[in-house]
Coordinates of C-alpha atoms in Angstrom, one line a residue:
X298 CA -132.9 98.3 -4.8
X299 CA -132.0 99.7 -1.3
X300 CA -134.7 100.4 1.1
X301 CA -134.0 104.2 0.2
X302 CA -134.5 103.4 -3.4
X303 CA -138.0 100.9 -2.7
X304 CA -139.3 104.5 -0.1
X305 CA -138.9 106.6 -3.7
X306 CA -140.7 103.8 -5.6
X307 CA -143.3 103.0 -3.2
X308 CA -144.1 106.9 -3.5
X309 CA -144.1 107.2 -7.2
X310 CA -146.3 104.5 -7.1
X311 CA -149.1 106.1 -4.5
X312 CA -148.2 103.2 -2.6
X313 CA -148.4 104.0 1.8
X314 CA -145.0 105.0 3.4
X315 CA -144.9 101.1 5.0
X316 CA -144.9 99.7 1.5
X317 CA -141.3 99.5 1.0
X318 CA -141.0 97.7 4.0
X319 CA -143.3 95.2 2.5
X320 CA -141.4 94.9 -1.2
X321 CA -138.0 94.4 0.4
X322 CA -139.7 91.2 2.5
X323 CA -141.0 89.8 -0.4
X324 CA -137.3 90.4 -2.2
X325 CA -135.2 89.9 -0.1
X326 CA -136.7 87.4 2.5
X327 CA -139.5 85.8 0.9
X328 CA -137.3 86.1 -2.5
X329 CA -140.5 86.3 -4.6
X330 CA -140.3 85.6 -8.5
X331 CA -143.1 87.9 -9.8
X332 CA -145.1 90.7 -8.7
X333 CA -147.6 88.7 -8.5
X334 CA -146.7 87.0 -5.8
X335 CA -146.5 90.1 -3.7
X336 CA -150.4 89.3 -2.4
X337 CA -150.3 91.7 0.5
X338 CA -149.8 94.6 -2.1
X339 CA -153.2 95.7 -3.6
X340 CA -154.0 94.8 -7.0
X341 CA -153.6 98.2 -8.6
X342 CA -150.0 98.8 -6.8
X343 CA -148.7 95.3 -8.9
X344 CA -150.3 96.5 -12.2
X345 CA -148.4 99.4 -11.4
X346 CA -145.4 97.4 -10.7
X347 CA -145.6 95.2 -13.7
X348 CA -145.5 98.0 -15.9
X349 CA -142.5 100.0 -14.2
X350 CA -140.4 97.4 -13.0
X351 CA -138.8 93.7 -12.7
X352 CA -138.0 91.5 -9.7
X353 CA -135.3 90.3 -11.6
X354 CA -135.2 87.2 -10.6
X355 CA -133.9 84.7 -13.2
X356 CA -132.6 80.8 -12.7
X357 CA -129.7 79.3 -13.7
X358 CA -129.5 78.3 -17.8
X359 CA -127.4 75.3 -16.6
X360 CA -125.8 73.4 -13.8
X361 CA -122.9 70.7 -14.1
X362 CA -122.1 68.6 -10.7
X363 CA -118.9 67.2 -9.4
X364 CA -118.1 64.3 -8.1
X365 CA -117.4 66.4 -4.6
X366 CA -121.0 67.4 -4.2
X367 CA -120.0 70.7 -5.9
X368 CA -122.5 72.6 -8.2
X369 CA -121.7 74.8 -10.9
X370 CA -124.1 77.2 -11.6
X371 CA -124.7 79.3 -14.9
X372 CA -126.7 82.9 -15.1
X373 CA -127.5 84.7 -17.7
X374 CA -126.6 88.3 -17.4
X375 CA -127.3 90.0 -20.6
X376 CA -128.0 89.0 -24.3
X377 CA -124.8 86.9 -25.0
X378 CA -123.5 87.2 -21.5
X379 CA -122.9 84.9 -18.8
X380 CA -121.0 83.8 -15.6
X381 CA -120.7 81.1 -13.2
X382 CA -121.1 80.9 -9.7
X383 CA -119.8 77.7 -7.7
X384 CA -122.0 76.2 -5.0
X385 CA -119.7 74.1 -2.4
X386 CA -121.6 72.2 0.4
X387 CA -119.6 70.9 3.2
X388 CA -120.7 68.9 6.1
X389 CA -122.6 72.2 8.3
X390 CA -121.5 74.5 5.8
X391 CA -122.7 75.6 2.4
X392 CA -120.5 78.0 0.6
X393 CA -121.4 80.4 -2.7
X394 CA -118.5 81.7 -5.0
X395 CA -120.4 84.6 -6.6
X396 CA -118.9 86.7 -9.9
X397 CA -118.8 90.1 -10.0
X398 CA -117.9 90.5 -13.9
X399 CA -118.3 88.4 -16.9
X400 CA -114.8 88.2 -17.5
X401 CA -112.0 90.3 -16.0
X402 CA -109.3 93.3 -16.8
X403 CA -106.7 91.5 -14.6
X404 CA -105.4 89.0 -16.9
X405 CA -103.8 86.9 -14.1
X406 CA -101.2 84.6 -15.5
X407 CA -102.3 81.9 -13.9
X408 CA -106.7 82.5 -14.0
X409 CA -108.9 81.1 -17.3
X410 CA -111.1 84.2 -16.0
X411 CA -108.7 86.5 -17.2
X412 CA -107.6 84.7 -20.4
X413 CA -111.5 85.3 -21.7
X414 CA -110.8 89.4 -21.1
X415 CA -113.6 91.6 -19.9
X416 CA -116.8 91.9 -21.4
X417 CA -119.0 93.7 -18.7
X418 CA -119.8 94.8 -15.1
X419 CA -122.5 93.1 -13.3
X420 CA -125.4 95.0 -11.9
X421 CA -126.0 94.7 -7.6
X422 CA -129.3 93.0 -9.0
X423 CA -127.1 90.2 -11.7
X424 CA -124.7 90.0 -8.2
X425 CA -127.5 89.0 -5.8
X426 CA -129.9 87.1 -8.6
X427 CA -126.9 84.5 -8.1
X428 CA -127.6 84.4 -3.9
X429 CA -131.4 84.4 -4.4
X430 CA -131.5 82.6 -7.4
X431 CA -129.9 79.6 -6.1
X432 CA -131.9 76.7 -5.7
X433 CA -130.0 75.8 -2.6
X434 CA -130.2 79.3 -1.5
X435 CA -132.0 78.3 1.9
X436 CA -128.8 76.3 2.8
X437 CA -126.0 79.0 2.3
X438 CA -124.1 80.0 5.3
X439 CA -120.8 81.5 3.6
X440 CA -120.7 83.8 0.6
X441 CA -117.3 84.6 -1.1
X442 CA -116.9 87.1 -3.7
X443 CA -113.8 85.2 -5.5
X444 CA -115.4 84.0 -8.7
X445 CA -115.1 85.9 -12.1
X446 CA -114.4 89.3 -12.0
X447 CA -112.5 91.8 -10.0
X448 CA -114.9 92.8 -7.3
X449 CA -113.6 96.2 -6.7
X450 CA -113.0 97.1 -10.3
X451 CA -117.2 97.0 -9.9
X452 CA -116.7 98.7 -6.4
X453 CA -120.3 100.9 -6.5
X454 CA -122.2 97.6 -7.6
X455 CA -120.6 95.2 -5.3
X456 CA -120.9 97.4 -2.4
X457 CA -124.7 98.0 -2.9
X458 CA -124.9 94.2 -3.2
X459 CA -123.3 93.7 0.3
X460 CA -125.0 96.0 1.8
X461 CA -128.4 94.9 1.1
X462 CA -126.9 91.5 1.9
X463 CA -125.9 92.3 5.6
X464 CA -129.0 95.0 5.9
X465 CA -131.4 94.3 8.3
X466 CA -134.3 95.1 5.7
X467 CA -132.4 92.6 3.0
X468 CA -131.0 89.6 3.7
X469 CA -130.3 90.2 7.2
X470 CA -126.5 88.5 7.1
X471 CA -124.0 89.1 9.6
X472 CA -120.7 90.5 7.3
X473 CA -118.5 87.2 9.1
X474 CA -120.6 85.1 6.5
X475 CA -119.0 87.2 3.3
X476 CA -115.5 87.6 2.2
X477 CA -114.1 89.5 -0.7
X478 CA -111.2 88.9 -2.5
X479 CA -109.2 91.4 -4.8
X480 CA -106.0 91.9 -6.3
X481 CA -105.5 95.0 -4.4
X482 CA -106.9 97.9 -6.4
X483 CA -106.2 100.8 -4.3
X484 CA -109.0 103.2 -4.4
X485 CA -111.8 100.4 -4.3
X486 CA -109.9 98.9 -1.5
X487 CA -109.9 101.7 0.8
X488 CA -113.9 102.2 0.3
X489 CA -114.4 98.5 0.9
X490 CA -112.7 98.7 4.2
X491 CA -114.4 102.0 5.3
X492 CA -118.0 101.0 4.2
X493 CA -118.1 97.4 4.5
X494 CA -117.5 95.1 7.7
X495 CA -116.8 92.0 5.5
X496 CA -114.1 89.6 5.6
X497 CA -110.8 90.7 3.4
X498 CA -108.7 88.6 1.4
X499 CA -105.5 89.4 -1.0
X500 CA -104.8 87.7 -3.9
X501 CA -100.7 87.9 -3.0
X502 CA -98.8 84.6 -4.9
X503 CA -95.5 86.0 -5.0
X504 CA -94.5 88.4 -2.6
X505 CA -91.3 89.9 -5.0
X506 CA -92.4 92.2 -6.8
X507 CA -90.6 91.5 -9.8
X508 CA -91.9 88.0 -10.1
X509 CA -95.9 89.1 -8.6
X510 CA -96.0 90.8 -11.8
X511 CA -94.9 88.3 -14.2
X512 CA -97.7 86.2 -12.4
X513 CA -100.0 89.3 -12.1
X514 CA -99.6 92.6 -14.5
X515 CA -102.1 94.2 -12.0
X516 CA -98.7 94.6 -9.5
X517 CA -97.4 97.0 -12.0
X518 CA -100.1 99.8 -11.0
X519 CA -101.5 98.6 -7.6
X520 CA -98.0 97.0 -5.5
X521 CA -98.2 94.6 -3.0
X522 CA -96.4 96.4 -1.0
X523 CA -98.5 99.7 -1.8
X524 CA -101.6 97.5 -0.6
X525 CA -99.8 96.2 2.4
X526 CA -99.0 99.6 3.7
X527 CA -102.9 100.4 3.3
X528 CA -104.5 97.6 5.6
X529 CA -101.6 98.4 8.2
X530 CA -103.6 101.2 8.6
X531 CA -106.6 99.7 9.7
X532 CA -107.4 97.1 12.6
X533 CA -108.1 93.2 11.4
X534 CA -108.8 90.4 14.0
X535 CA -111.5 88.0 15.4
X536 CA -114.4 90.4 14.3
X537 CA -113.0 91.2 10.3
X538 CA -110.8 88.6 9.2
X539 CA -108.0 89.6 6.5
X540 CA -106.1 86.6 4.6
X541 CA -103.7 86.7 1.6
X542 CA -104.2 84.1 -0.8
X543 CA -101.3 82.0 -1.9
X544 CA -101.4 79.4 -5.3
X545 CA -98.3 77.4 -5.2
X546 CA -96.4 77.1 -8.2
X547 CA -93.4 74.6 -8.2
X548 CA -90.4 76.8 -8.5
X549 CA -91.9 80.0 -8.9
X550 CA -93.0 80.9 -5.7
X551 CA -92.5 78.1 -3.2
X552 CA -88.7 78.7 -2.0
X553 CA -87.2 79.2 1.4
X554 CA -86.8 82.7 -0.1
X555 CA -90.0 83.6 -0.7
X556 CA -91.3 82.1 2.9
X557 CA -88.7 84.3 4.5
X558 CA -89.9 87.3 1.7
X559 CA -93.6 86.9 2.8
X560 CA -92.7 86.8 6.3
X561 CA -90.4 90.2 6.0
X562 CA -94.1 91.6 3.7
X563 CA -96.4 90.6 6.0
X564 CA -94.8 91.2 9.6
X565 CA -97.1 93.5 12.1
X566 CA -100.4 92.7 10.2
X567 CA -103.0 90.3 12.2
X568 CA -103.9 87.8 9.0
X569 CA -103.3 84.7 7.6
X570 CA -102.1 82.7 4.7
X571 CA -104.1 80.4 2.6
X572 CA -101.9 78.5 0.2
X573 CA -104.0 77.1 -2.7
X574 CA -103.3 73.8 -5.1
X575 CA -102.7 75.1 -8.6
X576 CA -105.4 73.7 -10.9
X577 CA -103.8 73.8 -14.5
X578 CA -105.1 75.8 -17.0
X579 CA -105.1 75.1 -20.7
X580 CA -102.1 77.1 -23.0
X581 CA -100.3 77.8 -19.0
X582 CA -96.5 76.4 -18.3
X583 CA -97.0 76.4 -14.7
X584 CA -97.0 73.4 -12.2
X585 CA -98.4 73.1 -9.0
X586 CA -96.0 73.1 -5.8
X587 CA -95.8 69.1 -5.0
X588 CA -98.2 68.2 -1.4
X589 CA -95.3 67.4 0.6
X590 CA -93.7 70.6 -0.2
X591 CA -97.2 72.7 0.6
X592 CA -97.1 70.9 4.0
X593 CA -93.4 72.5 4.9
X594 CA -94.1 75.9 3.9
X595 CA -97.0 76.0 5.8
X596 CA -95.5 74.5 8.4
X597 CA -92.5 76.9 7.9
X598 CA -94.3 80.1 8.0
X599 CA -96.2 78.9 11.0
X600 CA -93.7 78.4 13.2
X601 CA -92.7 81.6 12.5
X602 CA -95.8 83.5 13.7
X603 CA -97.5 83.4 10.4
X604 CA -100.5 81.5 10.8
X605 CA -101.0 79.4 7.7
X606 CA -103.6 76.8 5.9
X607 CA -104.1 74.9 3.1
X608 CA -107.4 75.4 1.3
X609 CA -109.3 72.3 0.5
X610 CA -109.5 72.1 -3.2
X611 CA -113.1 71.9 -4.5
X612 CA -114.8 71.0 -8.0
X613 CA -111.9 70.6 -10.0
X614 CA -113.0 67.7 -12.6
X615 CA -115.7 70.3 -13.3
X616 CA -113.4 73.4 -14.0
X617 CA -114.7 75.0 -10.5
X618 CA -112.0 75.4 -9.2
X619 CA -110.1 78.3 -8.1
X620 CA -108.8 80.1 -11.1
X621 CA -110.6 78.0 -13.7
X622 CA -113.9 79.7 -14.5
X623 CA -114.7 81.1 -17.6
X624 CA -117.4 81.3 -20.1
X625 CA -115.5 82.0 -23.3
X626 CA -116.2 78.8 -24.9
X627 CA -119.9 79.1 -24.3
X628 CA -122.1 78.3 -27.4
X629 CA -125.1 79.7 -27.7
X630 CA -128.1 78.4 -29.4
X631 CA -131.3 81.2 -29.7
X632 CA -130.1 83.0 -26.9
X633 CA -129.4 80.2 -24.6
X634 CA -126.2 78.7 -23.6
X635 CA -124.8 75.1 -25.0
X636 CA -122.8 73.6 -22.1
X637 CA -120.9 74.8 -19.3
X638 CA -117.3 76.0 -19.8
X639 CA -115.0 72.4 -18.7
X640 CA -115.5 68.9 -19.2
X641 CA -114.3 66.3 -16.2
X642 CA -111.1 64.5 -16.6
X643 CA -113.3 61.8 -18.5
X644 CA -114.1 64.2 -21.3
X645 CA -118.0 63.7 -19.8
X646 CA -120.0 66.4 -18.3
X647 CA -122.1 65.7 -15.5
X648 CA -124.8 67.9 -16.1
X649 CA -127.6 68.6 -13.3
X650 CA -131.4 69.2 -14.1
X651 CA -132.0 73.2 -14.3
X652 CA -134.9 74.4 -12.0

């Protein structure tokens, strides 16, 4: 709930007009499990509480660990439902890839996400529980909104959830510590840049059209060059970062052609380029652009104005990836989940203890 919704709560309840103040400390700061914990509350406001509402709060039904220090993480977010969110510590940073949906509409060629198709929209509480939920919540500094799901295909849920992220009364974060990315869907685009501050990045991968949307059928209603014509009317830099995000396929979309194409695309817009290692997907005729190769485009583009990077590649033995999460394969047992989608290269599954 937003402090807004906790005021109308707190006054159903007879609760005084500071109260909400007081339940959004112990959510959102204190990240209490139970009402009970709420001790500064009276005892007859919490009865009250138990009986009208939830906290919500609900821990991961599993956890597998790569060999990288990476955690994936598994939530339950319905009877039968269930996504995964990706915990990636490194060095002073600690990074969360939260989903949005369990599932996704997009059907990226390339993306086990899509190959599962959509079963539901996540709730801003089911988005957050993931944040709060974590057991190394303490330690995050960066949040992305890139795991399952199209974020702004859930635009009303995901925005409440990054707002009460970056609110003072919530979690407090500065919107430099959260980056969404989408394909590009228009409408949901244009209110994510007008009411949120957070960092922007495009899933891009081919920029000809033709060939985005043999990679991406989403290019065939929302264009890349439609979307590009958008952020040029808004300002990007230091303080809201905007990035397109690049997977390198060998052949496909790593030519001198489409440097010079992405160049022509992108010219005039303050952003960046993140090329991405292609992790191979199961049933998927695609190969990953060859290191050496990565290392001139980059190089390529850069010297040409267009600052570019390489994404460090995290959690792959463990399918966690970019592009590889899914929970299609889950079996479930009474309600609870059997293993995590992905086995290592091994075939073993290095499972961690669940809180």
């Amino acid at each position: 709930m937003t402090l807004p919704e906790l005021q109308a709560l707190a006054a159903e309840a007879g609760m005084p007009s500071f109260a909400a103040g007081q339940l959004a400390q112990w959510l959102y700061v204190k990240k209490v499990k139970t009402v009970d914990g709420m001790t500064n509350l009276s005892m007859r406001h919490r009865e009250w509480l138990k009986q009208h509402c939830e906290v919500g709060a609900q821990a991961p039904a599993d956890a597998v660990r790569s060999a990288d220090g990476t955690v994936k993480y598994l939530y339950e977010v319905g009877p039968g439902k269930y996504v995964e969110s990706v915990y990636i510590p490194d060095k002073d940073r600690a990074t969360l890839c939260v989903s949005s949906q369990v599932g996704c509409k997009m059907n990226c060629l390339f993306c086990m996400t899509g190959k599962q198709g959509f079963s539901a929209s996540l709730t801003a509480g089911q988005i957050l529980n993931q944040v709060l939920s974590l057991p190394e919540t303490d330690t995050l500094t960066n949040v992305v909104m890139m795991g399952m799901g199209e974020p702004l295909d859930n635009v009303d849920e995901v925005l409440k959830a990054l707002h009460i992220m970056t609110a003072p009364y919530g979690l407090g974060w500065s919107p430099k510590r959260i980056t969404l990315s989408t394909v590009g869907l228009r409408k949901g685009l244009k209110r994510f840049i007008e009411e949120s501050e957070c960092h922007l990045a495009i899933s891009l991968h081919n920029p000809i059209a033709s060939e985005r949307a043999a990679l991406m059928p989403a290019e065939r209603g929302y264009s890349i060059e439609d979307v590009v014509n958008l952020l040029h009317n808004y300002e990007f830099g230091k303080q809201r970062r905007l990035s397109f995000e690049y997977i390198m396929f060998r052949g496909v979309n790593d030519t001198d052609a489409h440097a010079r194409a992405l160049l022509k695309l992108l010219r005039g817009l303050h952003c960046r380029v993140n090329l991405i290692r292609y992790h191979a997907i199961p049933g998927v005729d695609l190969q990953g652009s060859a290191e050496a190769h990565m290392l001139e485009f980059r190089d390529y583009l850069t010297s040409h104005g267009l600052f570019t990077t390489i994404r460090a590649s995290r959690g792959e033995d463990i399918f966690a990836a970019c592009g590889m999460l899914s929970t299609a394969r889950d079996t479930k047992s009474g309600g609870r989940v059997g293993k995590l989608t992905g086995e290592t290269k091994s075939g073993k599954v290095r499972k961690e203890p669940v809180p």
